[in-house]
PDB file of C-alpha atoms in Angstrom:
ATOM      1  CA  MET M   1     -38.880   5.045-126.579  1.00  0.00           C
ATOM      2  CA  TRP M   2     -37.179   2.231-128.476  1.00  0.00           C
ATOM      3  CA  GLU M   3     -34.247   2.415-126.045  1.00  0.00           C
ATOM      4  CA  CYS M   4     -36.641   1.982-123.099  1.00  0.00           C
ATOM      5  CA  ALA M   5     -38.255  -0.978-124.793  1.00  0.00           C
ATOM      6  CA  SER M   6     -34.862  -2.600-125.453  1.00  0.00           C
ATOM      7  CA  LEU M   7     -33.796  -1.996-121.850  1.00  0.00           C
ATOM      8  CA  LEU M   8     -37.043  -3.477-120.524  1.00  0.00           C
ATOM      9  CA  GLU M   9     -36.685  -6.503-122.797  1.00  0.00           C
ATOM     10  CA  TYR M  10     -33.160  -7.087-121.475  1.00  0.00           C
ATOM     11  CA  LEU M  11     -34.391  -6.897-117.861  1.00  0.00           C
ATOM     12  CA  ILE M  12     -37.147  -9.405-118.598  1.00  0.00           C
ATOM     13  CA  MET M  13     -34.630 -11.817-120.142  1.00  0.00           C
ATOM     14  CA  GLU M  14     -32.424 -11.507-117.042  1.00  0.00           C
ATOM     15  CA  ASN M  15     -35.462 -12.184-114.815  1.00  0.00           C
ATOM     16  CA  MET M  16     -36.392 -15.289-116.804  1.00  0.00           C
ATOM     17  CA  ALA M  17     -32.823 -16.623-116.614  1.00  0.00           C
ATOM     18  CA  ASP M  18     -33.115 -16.752-112.825  1.00  0.00           C
ATOM     19  CA  ARG M  19     -36.289 -18.806-112.986  1.00  0.00           C
ATOM     20  CA  LYS M  20     -36.622 -22.485-113.770  1.00  0.00           C
ATOM     21  CA  LYS M  21     -36.731 -23.418-117.416  1.00  0.00           C
ATOM     22  CA  GLY M  22     -39.810 -25.143-118.723  1.00  0.00           C
ATOM     23  CA  VAL M  23     -42.119 -23.983-115.891  1.00  0.00           C
ATOM     24  CA  GLY M  24     -45.679 -23.190-116.980  1.00  0.00           C
ATOM     25  CA  ASP M  25     -46.056 -21.430-120.306  1.00  0.00           C
ATOM     26  CA  VAL M  26     -43.299 -18.916-119.731  1.00  0.00           C
ATOM     27  CA  SER M  27     -41.963 -19.091-123.286  1.00  0.00           C
ATOM     28  CA  GLY M  28     -45.360 -18.229-124.789  1.00  0.00           C
ATOM     29  CA  GLN M  29     -45.811 -15.388-122.383  1.00  0.00           C
ATOM     30  CA  TYR M  30     -42.375 -14.041-123.242  1.00  0.00           C
ATOM     31  CA  ASP M  31     -43.039 -14.202-127.014  1.00  0.00           C
ATOM     32  CA  HIS M  32     -46.319 -12.405-126.507  1.00  0.00           C
ATOM     33  CA  LEU M  33     -44.554  -9.754-124.448  1.00  0.00           C
ATOM     34  CA  ARG M  34     -41.801  -9.341-127.027  1.00  0.00           C
ATOM     35  CA  ILE M  35     -44.338  -8.762-129.806  1.00  0.00           C
ATOM     36  CA  LYS M  36     -46.003  -6.074-127.772  1.00  0.00           C
ATOM     37  CA  LEU M  37     -42.667  -4.386-127.090  1.00  0.00           C
ATOM     38  CA  ALA M  38     -41.988  -4.142-130.811  1.00  0.00           C
ATOM     39  CA  PHE M  39     -44.495  -1.289-131.131  1.00  0.00           C
ATOM     40  CA  PRO M  40     -44.005   2.237-129.793  1.00  0.00           C
ATOM     41  CA  PHE M  41     -46.363   2.411-126.839  1.00  0.00           C
ATOM     42  CA  SER M  42     -46.501   5.244-124.405  1.00  0.00           C
ATOM     43  CA  PRO M  43     -44.948   4.472-121.003  1.00  0.00           C
ATOM     44  CA  PRO M  44     -48.304   4.164-119.152  1.00  0.00           C
ATOM     45  CA  VAL M  45     -49.682   1.749-121.727  1.00  0.00           C
ATOM     46  CA  LEU M  46     -46.420  -0.181-121.786  1.00  0.00           C
ATOM     47  CA  ALA M  47     -46.411  -0.505-117.980  1.00  0.00           C
ATOM     48  CA  SER M  48     -50.031  -1.679-117.929  1.00  0.00           C
ATOM     49  CA  THR M  49     -49.169  -4.355-120.480  1.00  0.00           C
ATOM     50  CA  VAL M  50     -45.939  -5.618-118.952  1.00  0.00           C
ATOM     51  CA  ALA M  51     -46.938  -5.650-115.257  1.00  0.00           C
ATOM     52  CA  PRO M  52     -49.761  -8.247-115.558  1.00  0.00           C
ATOM     53  CA  THR M  53     -47.575 -10.470-117.692  1.00  0.00           C
ATOM     54  CA  LEU M  54     -44.750 -10.449-115.154  1.00  0.00           C
ATOM     55  CA  ALA M  55     -47.203 -11.161-112.341  1.00  0.00           C
ATOM     56  CA  ALA M  56     -48.642 -14.128-114.254  1.00  0.00           C
ATOM     57  CA  MET M  57     -45.131 -15.487-114.837  1.00  0.00           C
ATOM     58  CA  ALA M  58     -44.308 -15.287-111.122  1.00  0.00           C
ATOM     59  CA  ASP M  59     -47.606 -16.924-110.129  1.00  0.00           C
ATOM     60  CA  SER M  60     -47.142 -19.798-112.555  1.00  0.00           C
ATOM     61  CA  THR M  61     -43.633 -20.460-111.175  1.00  0.00           C
ATOM     62  CA  VAL M  62     -44.807 -20.539-107.547  1.00  0.00           C
ATOM     63  CA  VAL M  63     -47.771 -22.805-108.287  1.00  0.00           C
ATOM     64  CA  SER M  64     -45.625 -25.187-110.304  1.00  0.00           C
ATOM     65  CA  ASP M  65     -43.058 -25.427-107.466  1.00  0.00           C
ATOM     66  CA  GLN M  66     -45.761 -26.316-104.951  1.00  0.00           C
ATOM     67  CA  GLN M  67     -47.407 -29.005-107.071  1.00  0.00           C
ATOM     68  CA  PRO M  68     -47.007 -32.595-105.758  1.00  0.00           C
ATOM     69  CA  PRO M  69     -45.208 -35.171-107.906  1.00  0.00           C
ATOM     70  CA  ARG M  70     -47.309 -36.771-110.616  1.00  0.00           C
ATOM     71  CA  SER M  71     -48.628 -40.300-110.375  1.00  0.00           C
ATOM     72  CA  GLY M  72     -45.861 -41.681-112.542  1.00  0.00           C
ATOM     73  CA  GLN M  73     -43.116 -39.981-110.518  1.00  0.00           C
ATOM     74  CA  THR M  74     -41.594 -41.404-107.320  1.00  0.00           C
ATOM     75  CA  THR M  75     -39.695 -39.561-104.632  1.00  0.00           C
ATOM     76  CA  PRO M  76     -36.455 -41.144-103.376  1.00  0.00           C
ATOM     77  CA  SER M  77     -36.864 -42.954-100.050  1.00  0.00           C
ATOM     78  CA  SER M  78     -34.153 -43.672 -97.518  1.00  0.00           C
ATOM     79  CA  GLY M  79     -34.272 -45.716 -94.346  1.00  0.00           C
ATOM     80  CA  PRO M  80     -32.170 -45.139 -91.236  1.00  0.00           C
ATOM     81  CA  TYR M  81     -29.948 -48.183 -91.768  1.00  0.00           C
ATOM     82  CA  ILE M  82     -30.571 -49.398 -95.337  1.00  0.00           C
ATOM     83  CA  ALA M  83     -31.613 -46.812 -97.918  1.00  0.00           C
ATOM     84  CA  GLY M  84     -34.380 -48.875 -99.500  1.00  0.00           C
ATOM     85  CA  ILE M  85     -35.995 -50.042 -96.234  1.00  0.00           C
ATOM     86  CA  THR M  86     -38.408 -47.606 -94.610  1.00  0.00           C
ATOM     87  CA  ASN M  87     -40.798 -50.050 -92.909  1.00  0.00           C
ATOM     88  CA  ARG M  88     -40.832 -49.456 -89.154  1.00  0.00           C
ATOM     89  CA  ASN M  89     -41.038 -53.135 -88.170  1.00  0.00           C
ATOM     90  CA  THR M  90     -38.205 -54.049 -90.528  1.00  0.00           C
ATOM     91  CA  ASN M  91     -36.012 -51.303 -89.069  1.00  0.00           C
ATOM     92  CA  LEU M  92     -36.887 -52.551 -85.578  1.00  0.00           C
ATOM     93  CA  GLY M  93     -35.667 -56.001 -86.581  1.00  0.00           C
ATOM     94  CA  ILE M  94     -32.454 -54.536 -87.982  1.00  0.00           C
ATOM     95  CA  ARG M  95     -31.895 -52.621 -84.742  1.00  0.00           C
ATOM     96  CA  GLY M  96     -32.486 -55.795 -82.718  1.00  0.00           C
ATOM     97  CA  PHE M  97     -30.002 -57.722 -84.864  1.00  0.00           C
ATOM     98  CA  MET M  98     -27.377 -55.015 -84.368  1.00  0.00           C
ATOM     99  CA  LEU M  99     -27.880 -55.157 -80.591  1.00  0.00           C
ATOM    100  CA  PHE M 100     -27.712 -58.955 -80.676  1.00  0.00           C
ATOM    101  CA  SER M 101     -24.412 -58.826 -82.564  1.00  0.00           C
ATOM    102  CA  ILE M 102     -22.934 -56.319 -80.106  1.00  0.00           C
ATOM    103  CA  GLY M 103     -24.032 -58.484 -77.172  1.00  0.00           C
ATOM    104  CA  VAL M 104     -22.470 -61.602 -78.691  1.00  0.00           C
ATOM    105  CA  PHE M 105     -19.177 -59.822 -79.311  1.00  0.00           C
ATOM    106  CA  LEU M 106     -18.999 -58.377 -75.798  1.00  0.00           C
ATOM    107  CA  ALA M 107     -19.905 -61.753 -74.283  1.00  0.00           C
ATOM    108  CA  LEU M 108     -17.096 -63.498 -76.155  1.00  0.00           C
ATOM    109  CA  VAL M 109     -14.508 -60.901 -75.220  1.00  0.00           C
ATOM    110  CA  LEU M 110     -15.515 -60.374 -71.585  1.00  0.00           C
ATOM    111  CA  ASN M 111     -16.122 -64.048 -70.812  1.00  0.00           C
ATOM    112  CA  LEU M 112     -12.659 -64.796 -72.149  1.00  0.00           C
ATOM    113  CA  LEU M 113     -11.202 -62.610 -69.392  1.00  0.00           C
ATOM    114  CA  GLN M 114     -13.187 -64.457 -66.738  1.00  0.00           C
ATOM    115  CA  VAL M 115     -12.159 -67.881 -68.007  1.00  0.00           C
ATOM    116  CA  GLN M 116      -8.479 -66.972 -68.381  1.00  0.00           C
ATOM    117  CA  ARG M 117      -8.334 -65.784 -64.775  1.00  0.00           C
ATOM    118  CA  ASN M 118     -10.172 -68.913 -63.590  1.00  0.00           C
ATOM    119  CA  VAL M 119     -13.002 -66.812 -62.239  1.00  0.00           C
ATOM    120  CA  THR M 120     -15.541 -68.827 -64.252  1.00  0.00           C
ATOM    121  CA  LEU M 121     -15.119 -72.570 -64.777  1.00  0.00           C
ATOM    122  CA  PHE M 122     -16.900 -74.528 -67.504  1.00  0.00           C
ATOM    123  CA  PRO M 123     -16.770 -78.287 -67.935  1.00  0.00           C
ATOM    124  CA  PRO M 124     -14.045 -79.228 -70.449  1.00  0.00           C
ATOM    125  CA  ASP M 125     -16.469 -80.990 -72.776  1.00  0.00           C
ATOM    126  CA  VAL M 126     -18.618 -77.865 -73.413  1.00  0.00           C
ATOM    127  CA  ILE M 127     -15.766 -75.556 -74.430  1.00  0.00           C
ATOM    128  CA  SER M 128     -15.564 -75.833 -78.190  1.00  0.00           C
ATOM    129  CA  SER M 129     -14.303 -72.461 -79.470  1.00  0.00           C
ATOM    130  CA  ILE M 130     -11.132 -70.430 -79.478  1.00  0.00           C
ATOM    131  CA  PHE M 131     -12.805 -67.992 -77.099  1.00  0.00           C
ATOM    132  CA  SER M 132     -12.948 -70.676 -74.367  1.00  0.00           C
ATOM    133  CA  SER M 133     -16.674 -70.216 -73.881  1.00  0.00           C
ATOM    134  CA  ALA M 134     -19.643 -72.570 -73.836  1.00  0.00           C
ATOM    135  CA  TRP M 135     -21.686 -72.416 -77.037  1.00  0.00           C
ATOM    136  CA  TRP M 136     -24.818 -71.155 -75.312  1.00  0.00           C
ATOM    137  CA  VAL M 137     -23.233 -68.141 -73.584  1.00  0.00           C
ATOM    138  CA  PRO M 138     -22.929 -65.777 -76.607  1.00  0.00           C
ATOM    139  CA  PRO M 139     -26.497 -66.391 -77.911  1.00  0.00           C
ATOM    140  CA  CYS M 140     -27.970 -65.883 -74.440  1.00  0.00           C
ATOM    141  CA  CYS M 141     -26.024 -62.660 -73.909  1.00  0.00           C
ATOM    142  CA  GLY M 142     -26.910 -61.459 -77.409  1.00  0.00           C
ATOM    143  CA  THR M 143     -30.618 -62.109 -76.863  1.00  0.00           C
ATOM    144  CA  ALA M 144     -30.546 -60.340 -73.508  1.00  0.00           C
ATOM    145  CA  SER M 145     -28.693 -57.393 -75.067  1.00  0.00           C
ATOM    146  CA  ALA M 146     -31.277 -57.069 -77.852  1.00  0.00           C
ATOM    147  CA  MET M 147     -34.155 -57.164 -75.363  1.00  0.00           C
ATOM    148  CA  ILE M 148     -32.535 -54.561 -73.112  1.00  0.00           C
ATOM    149  CA  GLY M 149     -31.569 -52.278 -75.999  1.00  0.00           C
ATOM    150  CA  LEU M 150     -35.117 -52.352 -77.373  1.00  0.00           C
ATOM    151  CA  LEU M 151     -36.763 -52.063 -73.952  1.00  0.00           C
ATOM    152  CA  TYR M 152     -35.023 -48.868 -72.839  1.00  0.00           C
ATOM    153  CA  PRO M 153     -36.295 -46.531 -75.604  1.00  0.00           C
ATOM    154  CA  CYS M 154     -39.722 -48.196 -75.379  1.00  0.00           C
ATOM    155  CA  ILE M 155     -39.955 -47.435 -71.641  1.00  0.00           C
ATOM    156  CA  ASP M 156     -38.787 -43.866 -72.290  1.00  0.00           C
ATOM    157  CA  SER M 157     -41.565 -43.320 -74.829  1.00  0.00           C
ATOM    158  CA  ARG M 158     -44.169 -44.903 -72.545  1.00  0.00           C
ATOM    159  CA  LEU M 159     -43.185 -42.659 -69.673  1.00  0.00           C
ATOM    160  CA  GLY M 160     -43.126 -39.631 -71.942  1.00  0.00           C
ATOM    161  CA  GLU M 161     -39.613 -38.773 -70.805  1.00  0.00           C
ATOM    162  CA  PRO M 162     -37.218 -39.024 -73.768  1.00  0.00           C
ATOM    163  CA  HIS M 163     -33.642 -39.472 -72.647  1.00  0.00           C
ATOM    164  CA  LYS M 164     -31.568 -36.491 -73.796  1.00  0.00           C
ATOM    165  CA  PHE M 165     -28.484 -36.697 -71.577  1.00  0.00           C
ATOM    166  CA  LYS M 166     -25.290 -37.069 -73.633  1.00  0.00           C
ATOM    167  CA  ARG M 167     -26.999 -38.341 -76.756  1.00  0.00           C
ATOM    168  CA  GLU M 168     -24.017 -38.789 -79.080  1.00  0.00           C
ATOM    169  CA  TRP M 169     -22.027 -41.790 -80.261  1.00  0.00           C
ATOM    170  CA  SER M 170     -18.813 -40.640 -78.613  1.00  0.00           C
ATOM    171  CA  SER M 171     -20.520 -40.829 -75.215  1.00  0.00           C
ATOM    172  CA  VAL M 172     -21.816 -44.327 -76.005  1.00  0.00           C
ATOM    173  CA  MET M 173     -18.333 -45.484 -76.966  1.00  0.00           C
ATOM    174  CA  ARG M 174     -16.924 -44.155 -73.704  1.00  0.00           C
ATOM    175  CA  CYS M 175     -19.665 -45.975 -71.818  1.00  0.00           C
ATOM    176  CA  VAL M 176     -18.704 -49.253 -73.521  1.00  0.00           C
ATOM    177  CA  ALA M 177     -15.052 -48.646 -72.679  1.00  0.00           C
ATOM    178  CA  VAL M 178     -15.853 -48.041 -69.001  1.00  0.00           C
ATOM    179  CA  PHE M 179     -17.981 -51.203 -68.883  1.00  0.00           C
ATOM    180  CA  VAL M 180     -15.137 -53.262 -70.350  1.00  0.00           C
ATOM    181  CA  GLY M 181     -12.801 -51.693 -67.780  1.00  0.00           C
ATOM    182  CA  ILE M 182     -15.126 -52.651 -64.909  1.00  0.00           C
ATOM    183  CA  ASN M 183     -15.314 -56.223 -66.144  1.00  0.00           C
ATOM    184  CA  HIS M 184     -11.552 -56.269 -66.604  1.00  0.00           C
ATOM    185  CA  ALA M 185     -11.061 -55.012 -63.047  1.00  0.00           C
ATOM    186  CA  SER M 186     -13.232 -57.810 -61.660  1.00  0.00           C
ATOM    187  CA  ALA M 187     -10.938 -60.391 -63.256  1.00  0.00           C
ATOM    188  CA  LYS M 188      -7.494 -58.760 -63.099  1.00  0.00           C
ATOM    189  CA  VAL M 189      -7.305 -56.542 -60.022  1.00  0.00           C
ATOM    190  CA  ASP M 190      -6.457 -58.286 -56.761  1.00  0.00           C
ATOM    191  CA  PHE M 191      -8.102 -57.006 -53.576  1.00  0.00           C
ATOM    192  CA  ALA M 192      -7.577 -58.054 -49.993  1.00  0.00           C
ATOM    193  CA  ASN M 193     -11.049 -59.591 -49.847  1.00  0.00           C
ATOM    194  CA  ASN M 194     -14.185 -59.893 -51.942  1.00  0.00           C
ATOM    195  CA  VAL M 195     -15.995 -57.236 -49.922  1.00  0.00           C
ATOM    196  CA  GLN M 196     -13.583 -54.524 -51.049  1.00  0.00           C
ATOM    197  CA  LEU M 197     -13.816 -55.704 -54.639  1.00  0.00           C
ATOM    198  CA  SER M 198     -17.612 -55.740 -54.519  1.00  0.00           C
ATOM    199  CA  LEU M 199     -17.819 -52.255 -53.008  1.00  0.00           C
ATOM    200  CA  THR M 200     -15.362 -50.892 -55.556  1.00  0.00           C
ATOM    201  CA  LEU M 201     -17.257 -52.386 -58.506  1.00  0.00           C
ATOM    202  CA  ALA M 202     -20.559 -51.165 -57.067  1.00  0.00           C
ATOM    203  CA  ALA M 203     -19.200 -47.615 -56.880  1.00  0.00           C
ATOM    204  CA  LEU M 204     -17.852 -47.862 -60.425  1.00  0.00           C
ATOM    205  CA  SER M 205     -21.164 -49.188 -61.749  1.00  0.00           C
ATOM    206  CA  ILE M 206     -23.167 -46.415 -60.111  1.00  0.00           C
ATOM    207  CA  GLY M 207     -20.611 -43.923 -61.406  1.00  0.00           C
ATOM    208  CA  LEU M 208     -21.127 -45.316 -64.914  1.00  0.00           C
ATOM    209  CA  TRP M 209     -24.883 -44.759 -64.578  1.00  0.00           C
ATOM    210  CA  TRP M 210     -24.394 -41.228 -63.231  1.00  0.00           C
ATOM    211  CA  THR M 211     -21.911 -40.310 -65.954  1.00  0.00           C
ATOM    212  CA  PHE M 212     -23.753 -41.678 -68.995  1.00  0.00           C
ATOM    213  CA  ASP M 213     -27.418 -42.077 -68.013  1.00  0.00           C
ATOM    214  CA  ARG M 214     -28.783 -40.264 -64.922  1.00  0.00           C
ATOM    215  CA  SER M 215     -32.364 -41.338 -65.627  1.00  0.00           C
ATOM    216  CA  ARG M 216     -34.604 -42.885 -62.986  1.00  0.00           C
ATOM    217  CA  SER M 217     -36.030 -45.345 -65.482  1.00  0.00           C
ATOM    218  CA  GLY M 218     -32.524 -46.411 -66.474  1.00  0.00           C
ATOM    219  CA  PHE M 219     -31.490 -46.967 -62.866  1.00  0.00           C
ATOM    220  CA  GLY M 220     -34.684 -48.856 -62.034  1.00  0.00           C
ATOM    221  CA  LEU M 221     -34.459 -51.131 -65.064  1.00  0.00           C
ATOM    222  CA  GLY M 222     -30.771 -51.710 -64.381  1.00  0.00           C
ATOM    223  CA  VAL M 223     -31.435 -52.846 -60.814  1.00  0.00           C
ATOM    224  CA  VAL M 224     -34.376 -55.085 -61.754  1.00  0.00           C
ATOM    225  CA  ILE M 225     -32.619 -56.754 -64.686  1.00  0.00           C
ATOM    226  CA  ALA M 226     -29.405 -57.180 -62.670  1.00  0.00           C
ATOM    227  CA  LEU M 227     -31.358 -58.963 -59.915  1.00  0.00           C
ATOM    228  CA  LEU M 228     -33.100 -61.230 -62.435  1.00  0.00           C
ATOM    229  CA  ALA M 229     -29.786 -62.038 -64.127  1.00  0.00           C
ATOM    230  CA  THR M 230     -28.179 -62.797 -60.747  1.00  0.00           C
ATOM    231  CA  LEU M 231     -31.035 -65.147 -59.850  1.00  0.00           C
ATOM    232  CA  SER M 232     -30.741 -66.911 -63.211  1.00  0.00           C
ATOM    233  CA  THR M 233     -27.000 -67.340 -62.708  1.00  0.00           C
ATOM    234  CA  GLN M 234     -27.589 -68.780 -59.240  1.00  0.00           C
ATOM    235  CA  LEU M 235     -29.916 -71.383 -60.755  1.00  0.00           C
ATOM    236  CA  LEU M 236     -27.439 -72.285 -63.502  1.00  0.00           C
ATOM    237  CA  VAL M 237     -24.607 -72.773 -61.029  1.00  0.00           C
ATOM    238  CA  TYR M 238     -26.877 -74.724 -58.683  1.00  0.00           C
ATOM    239  CA  ASN M 239     -27.723 -77.132 -61.533  1.00  0.00           C
ATOM    240  CA  GLY M 240     -24.029 -77.650 -62.328  1.00  0.00           C
ATOM    241  CA  VAL M 241     -23.958 -75.899 -65.704  1.00  0.00           C
ATOM    242  CA  PHE M 242     -20.831 -74.007 -64.614  1.00  0.00           C
ATOM    243  CA  GLN M 243     -19.312 -72.721 -61.382  1.00  0.00           C
ATOM    244  CA  TYR M 244     -17.385 -69.844 -59.840  1.00  0.00           C
ATOM    245  CA  THR M 245     -14.150 -70.173 -57.943  1.00  0.00           C
ATOM    246  CA  SER M 246     -14.354 -68.982 -54.326  1.00  0.00           C
ATOM    247  CA  PRO M 247     -18.084 -68.098 -54.274  1.00  0.00           C
ATOM    248  CA  ASP M 248     -19.009 -65.752 -51.459  1.00  0.00           C
ATOM    249  CA  PHE M 249     -22.659 -64.965 -52.311  1.00  0.00           C
ATOM    250  CA  LEU M 250     -24.425 -68.325 -52.256  1.00  0.00           C
ATOM    251  CA  TYR M 251     -23.096 -69.981 -55.444  1.00  0.00           C
ATOM    252  CA  ILE M 252     -21.628 -66.921 -57.175  1.00  0.00           C
ATOM    253  CA  ARG M 253     -19.353 -63.957 -56.539  1.00  0.00           C
ATOM    254  CA  SER M 254     -20.816 -60.997 -54.681  1.00  0.00           C
ATOM    255  CA  TRP M 255     -19.660 -58.515 -57.340  1.00  0.00           C
ATOM    256  CA  LEU M 256     -21.589 -60.199 -60.172  1.00  0.00           C
ATOM    257  CA  PRO M 257     -24.748 -58.020 -59.771  1.00  0.00           C
ATOM    258  CA  CYS M 258     -22.543 -54.940 -60.270  1.00  0.00           C
ATOM    259  CA  ILE M 259     -21.297 -56.329 -63.585  1.00  0.00           C
ATOM    260  CA  PHE M 260     -24.853 -57.065 -64.672  1.00  0.00           C
ATOM    261  CA  PHE M 261     -25.978 -53.568 -63.707  1.00  0.00           C
ATOM    262  CA  ALA M 262     -23.157 -51.917 -65.673  1.00  0.00           C
ATOM    263  CA  GLY M 263     -23.898 -54.134 -68.665  1.00  0.00           C
ATOM    264  CA  VAL M 264     -27.589 -53.207 -68.608  1.00  0.00           C
ATOM    265  CA  ILE M 265     -26.787 -49.487 -68.511  1.00  0.00           C
ATOM    266  CA  THR M 266     -24.345 -49.908 -71.404  1.00  0.00           C
ATOM    267  CA  MET M 267     -26.718 -51.829 -73.665  1.00  0.00           C
ATOM    268  CA  GLY M 268     -29.521 -49.434 -72.749  1.00  0.00           C
ATOM    269  CA  ASN M 269     -27.419 -46.493 -73.930  1.00  0.00           C
ATOM    270  CA  ILE M 270     -26.606 -48.256 -77.186  1.00  0.00           C
ATOM    271  CA  GLY M 271     -30.280 -49.048 -77.758  1.00  0.00           C
ATOM    272  CA  ARG M 272     -31.308 -45.470 -77.023  1.00  0.00           C
ATOM    273  CA  GLN M 273     -28.722 -44.093 -79.417  1.00  0.00           C
ATOM    274  CA  LEU M 274     -29.824 -46.436 -82.213  1.00  0.00           C
ATOM    275  CA  ALA M 275     -33.456 -45.457 -81.627  1.00  0.00           C
ATOM    276  CA  LEU M 276     -32.540 -41.758 -81.646  1.00  0.00           C
ATOM    277  CA  TYR M 277     -30.593 -42.188 -84.879  1.00  0.00           C
ATOM    278  CA  GLU M 278     -33.546 -43.968 -86.481  1.00  0.00           C
ATOM    279  CA  CYS M 279     -35.966 -41.283 -85.288  1.00  0.00           C
ATOM    280  CA  LYS M 280     -33.791 -38.475 -86.676  1.00  0.00           C
ATOM    281  CA  ARG M 281     -33.419 -40.132 -90.083  1.00  0.00           C
ATOM    282  CA  MET M 282     -37.128 -40.902 -90.407  1.00  0.00           C
ATOM    283  CA  SER M 283     -38.170 -37.402 -89.293  1.00  0.00           C
ATOM    284  CA  GLY M 284     -35.707 -35.884 -91.750  1.00  0.00           C
ATOM    285  CA  LYS M 285     -37.208 -37.980 -94.545  1.00  0.00           C
ATOM    286  CA  THR M 286     -40.714 -36.843 -93.543  1.00  0.00           C
ATOM    287  CA  HIS M 287     -39.705 -33.177 -93.735  1.00  0.00           C
ATOM    288  CA  GLN M 288     -38.160 -33.734 -97.172  1.00  0.00           C
ATOM    289  CA  ASP M 289     -41.369 -35.360 -98.444  1.00  0.00           C
TER     290      ASP M 289
END
């Protein structure tokens, strides 16, 4: 009988080692159980004494694990971009600033190609940077990029059709590379006439949309924003802010709407990916809480 009691006591100690220390009143229950085991009970009496005690220990552990944190305790919070920022409006502002910065960088790099090839001509007195660009071009492109990048995921949520085609950063980086290549082709590649160049860039721009987007909302927004950007450029050139060499579509080049369309698709993909990243991080935090 004493051997059975010693064996049972050893099993109980092994069971308690697997549980969390300091949960409930496990120590008191164990001392009470050990005192009872010190006396020679018959097996039925011993089983009736030990079984309720073990059940109470298991119940106290489960209840303690499910209890919410006390008022003085705080759970760690993490935002999608900065760990301490979880406010939705603040994260929206951070996302807009990131899109603005990307738009400014792309404007500086891509406009440099146009100026170096004498495709775009600015008055000499407005060029004041090493990137050979007027001061107002990068902020305007950055603002437009932020608006487009924030508008695309908003339209997707309004339509109830979340964009799920190629939703990874590697695809977004390839989209940016193709957009830079299209812009580079418009400045570097020589065609027999502007019609061939325009048709080629139009095919490349539609191919960019088909490869990285394929959404009707993305195509519709791209066409509308490209038309608005083309009209704005026509007005700027008409007022003498800058000019294009060899214009063949009123005051501008006929391939310019294709560049605008490809740029809209690119910034829309970046905005969608940032929104998806933010949504995943915030949903993961909610599940942890």
